[in-house]
Amino acid sequence: VCEGVRAVEELLRSPLAVKGALVSPALAGAPRGAALRERLDAAHVPVVEVSDREFASAAGTESPQGVLAVAAVPPRALDALDLPPRARVLVLDAIQDPGNVGTLLRTAAALGADAVLAMPGTVDLWNAKVVRSAMGALFHRPALPAGWEAFDAFVRGRGIPCWGADAHGDPVGAAGAPGALALLVGNEGAGLSDAARARCARLVSVPIAAGVESLNVAVAAGILLYQLRP
Amino acid sequence: VCEGVRAVEELLRSPLAVKGALVSPALAGAPRGAALRERLDAAHVPVVEVSDREFASAAGTESPQGVLAVAAVPPRALDALDLPPRARVLVLDAIQDPGNVGTLLRTAAALGADAVLAMPGTVDLWNAKVVRSAMGALFHRPALPAGWEAFDAFVRGRGIPCWGADAHGDPVGAAGAPGALALLVGNEGAGLSDAARARCARLVSVPIAAGVESLNVAVAAGILLYQLRP
């Protein structure tokens, strides 16, 4: 389920199969709302019209823009991922906040990561709030859940080294960057899990000021992905 | 108003004057909750005990940890800021989402920025959600609202060049970094305002992948502050 004008625009631009949409009169008043309604019709998406009040009961946002669409979760498999030789894969290790996961997906897409993997303990990638925060990134780039055994087979089979983000790791500026890379980022409070740590050939950090506990996980991942770009 | 175990811990570590605290039985069950209660008493903070139900009506979070504290907003003035020669000042130009502003404050503190200025149109820095997302950054580092005229006098008087974050700016890797720097970041949807643009000697960007609209403002600010560190 994908909500809001911008998200539904992105959905229509993507290869995902849109099953239907729910719209309310509020859509006509939203910026680009009328144009979006035309595009839904042009794409032959079945549209159900409801009142603003009925829409509010289906919407997850506080100020709904009068449009939400339902699409099929794309069938994606780890062993079918098509990756370049200098692939960047962002690996989410038990990231629990949907807003963080959405921002991580958006960040990974913007900084050229080829895929995002959600490891055990990570919130559902297709949670409505993740979809909203991801701003369309979920619709265009591969993102899929994975277990640790499948992950091991994946990185071993493709020869992708694993690095982990950790406050006590080597400062990223000094770390250079490998050809391909799987970058593991850990839970907001607890950091990398033991399972994740055991798989990391190297730990890297963003050096931060004394007395400050940590960076937000999406900000840290952004700096690391940028620094470690191929 | 500052809510949650971690935020109140940070508040007690800060120089801010804590006026009082509200606690409920839930605090005893929260991680580090009992220790925090002892610290409140040791710091002679007036504590009012209420039921969990009463606490929930005062709390802004969905799963309250049974503690909130009230402190005085520190009196800070632009012309009294004590800045090093290679100062970094993050300037928020009409950033409207409290979560983004909080994460920007946390990011600025972690990456060593010396002050954060909230320009017209930016959400109140002491909004409860900003305080929560800032994770204590607001209590330790100077953050204050400012108008454009006062800002002009401030940067001119101290000889601080202004750079703006803009998708069409020079790629940050090629930009070098000045001695002192005021980095202006713009509204989530609209980007830098005309008022902000008019003050920027240079625009810099984080290069992003084709087809992706933008980075989250806090992620972009994090990458730029890291790249442009003194």
Coordinates of C-alpha atoms in Angstrom, one line a residue:
Chain A
V1 CA 0.0 0.0 0.0
C2 CA 1.4 3.3 -1.1
E3 CA 0.0 6.6 0.0
G4 CA 0.3 10.2 -1.2
V5 CA 0.7 12.0 -4.5
R6 CA 4.5 11.7 -4.8
A7 CA 4.6 8.0 -3.8
V8 CA 1.8 7.0 -6.2
E9 CA 3.5 9.0 -9.0
E10 CA 6.7 7.0 -8.3
L11 CA 4.7 3.8 -8.3
L12 CA 3.2 4.5 -11.7
R13 CA 6.7 5.2 -13.0
S14 CA 8.0 1.8 -11.7
P15 CA 7.7 -1.7 -13.2
L16 CA 5.4 -2.8 -10.3
A17 CA 1.9 -4.1 -11.1
V18 CA -0.6 -1.6 -9.6
K19 CA -3.8 -3.5 -8.6
G20 CA -6.0 -0.5 -7.8
A21 CA -6.3 2.9 -6.2
L22 CA -8.5 4.7 -3.6
V23 CA -9.1 8.4 -4.1
S24 CA -11.1 11.1 -2.3
P25 CA -12.1 14.6 -3.3
A26 CA -9.0 15.9 -1.5
L27 CA -6.9 14.7 -4.4
A28 CA -8.2 17.4 -6.7
G29 CA -6.9 20.0 -4.3
A30 CA -3.5 18.5 -3.8
P31 CA -0.5 19.7 -5.9
R32 CA -0.3 17.6 -9.1
G33 CA -3.4 15.8 -7.8
A34 CA -5.6 16.2 -10.9
A35 CA -2.7 15.2 -13.2
L36 CA -2.2 12.1 -11.1
R37 CA -5.8 11.1 -11.3
E38 CA -5.5 11.3 -15.1
R39 CA -2.4 9.2 -15.1
L40 CA -4.2 6.5 -13.0
D41 CA -7.0 6.4 -15.6
A42 CA -4.6 6.4 -18.5
A43 CA -2.8 3.4 -16.9
H44 CA -6.1 1.6 -16.6
V45 CA -5.7 1.3 -12.8
P46 CA -9.1 0.4 -11.2
V47 CA -10.0 3.5 -9.1
V48 CA -12.5 3.5 -6.2
E49 CA -13.8 6.9 -5.1
V50 CA -14.7 7.5 -1.5
S51 CA -15.4 10.5 0.7
D52 CA -12.6 12.3 2.5
R53 CA -13.9 10.9 5.7
E54 CA -13.9 7.3 4.5
F55 CA -10.4 7.9 3.0
A56 CA -9.1 9.1 6.3
S57 CA -10.1 5.8 7.9
A58 CA -8.0 3.9 5.3
A59 CA -5.1 6.3 5.3
G60 CA -2.1 6.0 7.6
T61 CA -1.0 9.6 7.5
E62 CA -2.4 12.5 9.5
S63 CA -3.0 14.8 6.5
P64 CA -3.9 12.5 3.7
Q65 CA -3.7 13.8 0.1
G66 CA -6.6 11.7 -1.0
V67 CA -4.8 9.0 -2.9
L68 CA -3.4 5.6 -2.1
A69 CA -2.6 2.7 -4.4
V70 CA -2.1 -1.0 -3.9
A71 CA 0.5 -2.9 -5.9
A72 CA 2.0 -6.4 -5.9
V73 CA 5.2 -6.9 -3.9
P74 CA 7.7 -7.7 -6.7
P75 CA 9.0 -11.3 -6.5
R76 CA 12.8 -10.9 -6.0
A77 CA 15.3 -13.6 -5.1
L78 CA 18.8 -13.1 -3.8
D79 CA 20.3 -15.5 -6.3
A80 CA 18.6 -13.8 -9.2
L81 CA 20.0 -10.3 -8.4
D82 CA 21.8 -8.8 -11.3
L83 CA 24.8 -7.0 -9.9
P84 CA 27.7 -5.1 -11.4
P85 CA 31.3 -6.2 -10.6
R86 CA 31.7 -3.2 -8.2
A87 CA 28.4 -3.7 -6.6
R88 CA 27.3 -1.9 -3.4
V89 CA 24.8 -3.8 -1.2
L90 CA 23.4 -2.2 1.9
V91 CA 22.5 -4.8 4.5
L92 CA 20.0 -3.8 7.3
D93 CA 20.7 -5.8 10.5
A94 CA 17.6 -5.6 12.7
I95 CA 16.7 -2.0 11.9
Q96 CA 13.4 -1.5 13.7
D97 CA 12.2 2.0 12.9
P98 CA 10.1 2.1 9.7
G99 CA 11.1 5.8 9.1
N100 CA 14.8 4.8 9.4
V101 CA 14.4 1.9 7.0
G102 CA 12.6 4.1 4.5
T103 CA 15.3 6.7 4.7
L104 CA 18.0 4.0 4.4
L105 CA 16.3 2.7 1.2
R106 CA 16.1 6.2 -0.2
T107 CA 19.7 6.9 0.7
A108 CA 20.9 3.7 -0.8
A109 CA 19.1 4.4 -4.1
A110 CA 20.4 8.0 -4.3
L111 CA 24.0 6.9 -3.6
G112 CA 23.9 4.2 -6.2
A113 CA 23.6 1.1 -4.0
D114 CA 22.5 -1.9 -6.2
A115 CA 20.4 -3.7 -3.7
V116 CA 19.2 -3.5 -0.1
L117 CA 18.9 -6.6 2.1
A118 CA 16.7 -6.8 5.2
M119 CA 18.1 -9.3 7.7
P120 CA 16.2 -10.9 10.5
G121 CA 14.8 -8.4 13.0
T122 CA 14.4 -5.7 10.4
V123 CA 10.9 -4.2 10.0
D124 CA 8.9 -5.4 7.0
L125 CA 10.2 -3.6 3.9
W126 CA 6.6 -3.2 2.6
N127 CA 5.3 -1.6 5.9
A128 CA 3.3 1.5 4.8
K129 CA 5.5 3.8 6.7
V130 CA 8.6 2.3 5.2
V131 CA 7.1 2.7 1.7
R132 CA 6.2 6.4 2.5
S133 CA 9.7 7.3 3.8
A134 CA 11.4 5.4 1.0
M135 CA 10.0 8.0 -1.5
G136 CA 9.8 5.6 -4.4
A137 CA 13.2 3.9 -3.8
L138 CA 11.5 0.6 -3.1
F139 CA 9.8 0.6 -6.4
H140 CA 12.9 1.0 -8.6
R141 CA 15.7 -0.8 -6.8
P142 CA 15.9 -4.4 -5.5
A143 CA 15.2 -4.6 -1.8
L144 CA 14.4 -7.9 -0.2
P145 CA 14.4 -9.8 3.1
A146 CA 17.1 -12.5 3.6
G147 CA 18.2 -15.0 6.2
W148 CA 21.8 -15.3 7.3
E149 CA 22.4 -18.7 5.6
A150 CA 21.1 -17.4 2.2
F151 CA 23.2 -14.2 2.8
D152 CA 26.3 -16.3 3.4
A153 CA 25.7 -18.2 0.1
F154 CA 25.1 -15.0 -1.7
V155 CA 28.2 -13.1 -0.6
R156 CA 30.4 -16.2 -0.9
G157 CA 29.1 -17.1 -4.3
R158 CA 29.7 -13.6 -5.6
G159 CA 32.9 -12.9 -3.8
I160 CA 31.5 -9.8 -2.1
P161 CA 33.4 -8.7 1.1
C162 CA 31.3 -7.7 4.1
W163 CA 32.1 -4.5 6.1
G164 CA 30.2 -3.4 9.2
A165 CA 29.4 0.1 10.5
D166 CA 30.6 0.3 14.1
A167 CA 31.5 3.2 16.3
H168 CA 34.8 1.5 17.2
G169 CA 35.7 0.6 13.6
D170 CA 38.5 2.1 11.5
P171 CA 37.8 5.7 10.5
V172 CA 36.2 5.5 7.1
G173 CA 38.5 8.1 5.5
A174 CA 41.5 5.8 6.0
A175 CA 39.7 2.6 4.9
G176 CA 39.9 2.8 1.1
A177 CA 37.1 1.0 -0.7
P178 CA 37.0 -2.5 -2.0
G179 CA 35.7 -3.4 -5.5
A180 CA 32.4 -4.9 -4.5
L181 CA 31.0 -4.3 -1.0
A182 CA 28.2 -5.4 1.3
L183 CA 27.9 -2.7 4.0
L184 CA 26.1 -3.9 7.2
V185 CA 24.4 -1.4 9.4
G186 CA 23.0 -2.3 12.8
N187 CA 20.1 -1.7 15.1
E188 CA 19.4 1.9 16.3
G189 CA 20.2 1.1 19.9
A190 CA 22.2 -2.1 20.0
G191 CA 24.4 -1.7 16.9
L192 CA 25.5 -4.7 14.9
S193 CA 24.2 -8.1 16.1
D194 CA 26.6 -10.9 16.8
A195 CA 25.5 -12.6 13.6
A196 CA 26.4 -9.6 11.6
R197 CA 29.7 -9.0 13.3
A198 CA 30.7 -12.6 12.7
R199 CA 30.4 -11.9 9.0
C200 CA 32.4 -8.7 8.8
A201 CA 35.9 -8.7 7.5
R202 CA 36.3 -5.2 8.6
L203 CA 34.5 -2.6 10.8
V204 CA 34.5 1.0 9.7
S205 CA 33.2 4.2 11.5
V206 CA 32.4 7.8 10.9
P207 CA 34.5 9.7 13.4
I208 CA 32.2 11.7 15.7
A209 CA 32.7 14.4 18.3
A210 CA 33.4 13.4 21.9
G211 CA 30.3 13.3 24.1
V212 CA 27.9 12.6 21.3
E213 CA 26.6 9.1 21.4
S214 CA 26.0 8.3 17.7
L215 CA 24.7 9.3 14.4
N216 CA 21.3 8.4 13.1
V217 CA 21.7 5.1 11.3
A218 CA 20.6 6.5 7.9
V219 CA 22.9 9.5 8.2
A220 CA 25.8 7.1 9.1
A221 CA 25.0 4.8 6.2
G222 CA 24.8 7.8 3.9
I223 CA 28.3 9.0 4.8
L224 CA 29.7 5.5 4.6
L225 CA 28.1 4.7 1.2
Y226 CA 29.3 8.1 -0.1
Q227 CA 32.9 7.6 1.2
L228 CA 33.0 4.0 0.0
R229 CA 31.5 4.5 -3.4
P230 CA 33.1 2.5 -6.2
Chain B
V1 CA 9.8 19.4 27.6
C2 CA 12.0 16.4 27.2
E3 CA 10.7 12.9 27.3
G4 CA 12.2 9.4 27.7
V5 CA 15.0 7.9 29.7
R6 CA 17.8 8.7 27.3
A7 CA 16.7 12.3 26.7
V8 CA 16.3 13.1 30.4
E9 CA 19.7 11.5 31.1
E10 CA 21.3 13.8 28.5
L11 CA 19.4 16.8 30.0
L12 CA 20.8 16.0 33.5
R13 CA 24.3 15.9 32.0
S14 CA 23.8 19.3 30.4
P15 CA 24.2 22.8 31.8
L16 CA 20.4 23.5 31.4
A17 CA 18.3 24.3 34.5
V18 CA 15.9 21.4 35.1
K19 CA 12.6 22.8 36.6
G20 CA 10.9 19.5 37.4
A21 CA 10.1 16.0 36.3
L22 CA 7.0 13.9 35.9
V23 CA 7.4 10.1 36.5
S24 CA 5.1 7.1 36.4
P25 CA 5.5 3.5 37.7
A26 CA 6.6 2.5 34.1
L27 CA 10.0 4.2 34.8
A28 CA 11.0 1.5 37.2
G29 CA 10.6 -1.1 34.5
A30 CA 12.4 0.9 31.8
P31 CA 16.1 0.1 31.1
R32 CA 18.2 2.4 33.3
G33 CA 14.9 3.8 34.7
A34 CA 15.6 3.2 38.4
A35 CA 19.1 4.7 38.1
L36 CA 17.6 7.8 36.4
R37 CA 15.1 8.2 39.2
E38 CA 18.0 8.2 41.7
R39 CA 19.8 10.8 39.7
L40 CA 16.7 13.1 39.5
D41 CA 16.6 13.0 43.3
A42 CA 20.3 13.5 43.7
A43 CA 20.1 16.5 41.5
H44 CA 17.2 17.9 43.7
V45 CA 14.8 18.0 40.7
P46 CA 11.2 18.4 42.0
V47 CA 9.6 15.1 40.9
V48 CA 5.8 14.6 40.6
E49 CA 4.6 11.0 40.6
V50 CA 1.5 10.1 38.5
S51 CA -0.1 6.9 37.3
D52 CA 0.8 5.4 34.0
R53 CA -2.5 6.4 32.6
E54 CA -2.1 10.0 33.7
F55 CA 1.4 10.0 32.4
A56 CA 0.2 8.8 29.0
S57 CA -2.1 11.9 28.7
A58 CA 0.9 14.2 29.2
A59 CA 3.3 12.1 27.0
G60 CA 3.8 12.8 23.3
T61 CA 5.2 9.3 22.5
E62 CA 3.2 6.2 21.9
S63 CA 5.1 4.0 24.3
P64 CA 6.1 6.3 27.1
Q65 CA 9.0 5.3 29.4
G66 CA 7.4 7.0 32.3
V67 CA 9.6 10.0 32.6
L68 CA 9.6 13.6 31.2
A69 CA 11.4 16.6 32.4
V70 CA 10.9 20.3 32.0
A71 CA 13.8 22.7 31.6
A72 CA 14.4 26.3 30.8
V73 CA 15.3 27.1 27.2
P74 CA 18.9 28.4 27.4
P75 CA 19.2 32.1 26.6
R76 CA 21.5 32.2 23.6
A77 CA 22.3 35.1 21.4
L78 CA 23.9 35.1 18.0
D79 CA 26.5 37.8 18.8
A80 CA 27.5 36.0 22.0
L81 CA 28.4 32.7 20.2
D82 CA 31.9 31.6 21.0
L83 CA 33.2 30.1 17.8
P84 CA 36.6 28.7 16.8
P85 CA 38.4 30.2 13.7
R86 CA 37.5 27.2 11.5
A87 CA 33.9 27.2 12.7
R88 CA 31.2 25.1 11.1
V89 CA 27.7 26.5 11.4
L90 CA 24.7 24.6 10.1
V91 CA 21.9 26.9 8.9
L92 CA 18.3 25.5 8.7
D93 CA 16.4 27.3 6.0
A94 CA 12.6 26.6 6.5
I95 CA 13.0 22.9 7.6
Q96 CA 9.5 21.9 8.6
D97 CA 9.6 18.4 9.8
P98 CA 10.5 18.1 13.5
G99 CA 12.1 14.7 13.0
N100 CA 14.4 16.1 10.4
V101 CA 15.3 19.1 12.5
G102 CA 16.1 16.8 15.4
T103 CA 18.2 14.5 13.3
L104 CA 20.0 17.6 11.8
L105 CA 20.8 18.8 15.3
R106 CA 22.1 15.4 16.3
T107 CA 24.1 15.1 13.0
A108 CA 25.6 18.6 13.4
A109 CA 26.7 17.8 17.0
A110 CA 28.2 14.4 16.0
L111 CA 30.1 15.9 13.1
G112 CA 31.5 18.7 15.2
A113 CA 29.4 21.7 14.0
D114 CA 29.8 24.6 16.5
A115 CA 26.3 26.0 16.2
V116 CA 23.0 25.4 14.4
L117 CA 20.8 28.4 13.4
A118 CA 17.1 28.0 12.6
M119 CA 16.0 30.6 10.0
P120 CA 12.4 31.8 9.4
G121 CA 10.0 29.0 8.5
T122 CA 11.9 26.4 10.4
V123 CA 10.0 24.5 13.1
D124 CA 10.5 25.6 16.7
L125 CA 13.8 24.1 17.9
W126 CA 12.2 23.3 21.3
N127 CA 9.2 21.4 19.8
A128 CA 8.9 18.2 21.8
K129 CA 9.5 16.0 18.7
V130 CA 12.6 18.0 17.8
V131 CA 13.9 17.6 21.3
R132 CA 13.3 13.8 21.1
S133 CA 14.9 13.3 17.7
A134 CA 17.9 15.5 18.7
M135 CA 18.9 12.9 21.3
G136 CA 20.4 15.4 23.6
A137 CA 22.3 17.5 21.0
L138 CA 20.1 20.5 21.8
F139 CA 21.3 20.5 25.4
H140 CA 25.0 20.6 24.8
R141 CA 25.5 22.6 21.6
P142 CA 24.3 26.1 20.7
A143 CA 21.1 26.0 18.6
L144 CA 19.0 29.2 18.2
P145 CA 16.5 30.9 15.9
A146 CA 17.7 33.8 13.8
G147 CA 16.3 36.3 11.3
W148 CA 18.1 37.1 8.0
E149 CA 19.3 40.5 9.1
A150 CA 20.8 39.3 12.2
F151 CA 22.3 36.4 10.2
D152 CA 23.9 38.9 7.8
A153 CA 25.5 40.9 10.6
F154 CA 26.7 37.6 12.2
V155 CA 28.5 36.1 9.1
R156 CA 29.8 39.5 7.9
G157 CA 31.1 40.4 11.3
R158 CA 32.9 37.1 11.7
G159 CA 33.9 36.7 8.0
I160 CA 32.2 33.3 7.7
P161 CA 31.5 32.4 4.0
C162 CA 28.0 30.9 3.2
W163 CA 27.6 27.8 1.1
G164 CA 24.3 26.3 0.2
A165 CA 23.3 22.7 -0.4
D166 CA 21.6 22.4 -3.8
A167 CA 21.1 19.5 -6.2
H168 CA 22.5 21.6 -9.0
G169 CA 25.6 22.8 -7.0
D170 CA 29.2 21.8 -7.5
P171 CA 29.8 18.2 -6.5
V172 CA 31.1 18.4 -3.0
G173 CA 34.2 16.2 -3.6
A174 CA 35.6 18.8 -6.0
A175 CA 34.7 21.8 -3.8
G176 CA 37.5 21.8 -1.2
A177 CA 36.6 23.4 2.2
P178 CA 37.0 26.9 3.4
G179 CA 38.4 27.8 6.9
A180 CA 35.1 28.8 8.5
L181 CA 31.8 27.8 6.9
A182 CA 28.1 28.4 7.3
L183 CA 26.3 25.6 5.4
L184 CA 22.7 26.4 4.5
V185 CA 20.3 23.5 3.9
G186 CA 16.8 24.1 2.6
N187 CA 13.2 23.0 2.9
E188 CA 12.4 19.3 2.4
G189 CA 10.3 19.9 -0.7
A190 CA 11.3 23.3 -2.0
G191 CA 15.0 23.4 -1.3
L192 CA 16.8 26.7 -0.5
S193 CA 14.6 29.8 -0.3
D194 CA 15.4 32.8 -2.4
A195 CA 16.6 34.6 0.8
A196 CA 19.0 31.8 1.5
R197 CA 20.3 31.5 -2.1
A198 CA 21.0 35.2 -2.2
R199 CA 23.4 34.8 0.6
C200 CA 25.4 31.8 -0.7
A201 CA 28.8 32.4 -2.3
R202 CA 28.7 28.8 -3.6
L203 CA 26.3 25.9 -4.0
V204 CA 27.4 22.4 -3.4
S205 CA 25.7 19.0 -4.0
V206 CA 26.0 15.4 -3.1
P207 CA 26.0 13.7 -6.6
I208 CA 23.1 11.2 -6.7
A209 CA 22.0 8.5 -9.0
A210 CA 19.8 9.3 -12.1
G211 CA 16.1 8.9 -11.5
V212 CA 16.3 9.5 -7.8
E213 CA 14.8 12.8 -6.7
S214 CA 16.8 13.7 -3.6
L215 CA 18.4 12.7 -0.4
N216 CA 16.8 13.2 3.0
V217 CA 17.9 16.7 4.2
A218 CA 19.6 15.3 7.3
V219 CA 21.5 12.6 5.3
A220 CA 22.6 15.3 2.7
A221 CA 23.7 17.6 5.5
G222 CA 25.6 14.7 7.1
I223 CA 27.5 13.9 4.0
L224 CA 28.3 17.6 3.3
L225 CA 29.4 18.4 6.9
Y226 CA 31.6 15.3 6.8
Q227 CA 33.1 16.2 3.4
L228 CA 33.6 19.8 4.4
R229 CA 35.0 19.2 7.9
P230 CA 37.8 21.6 8.8

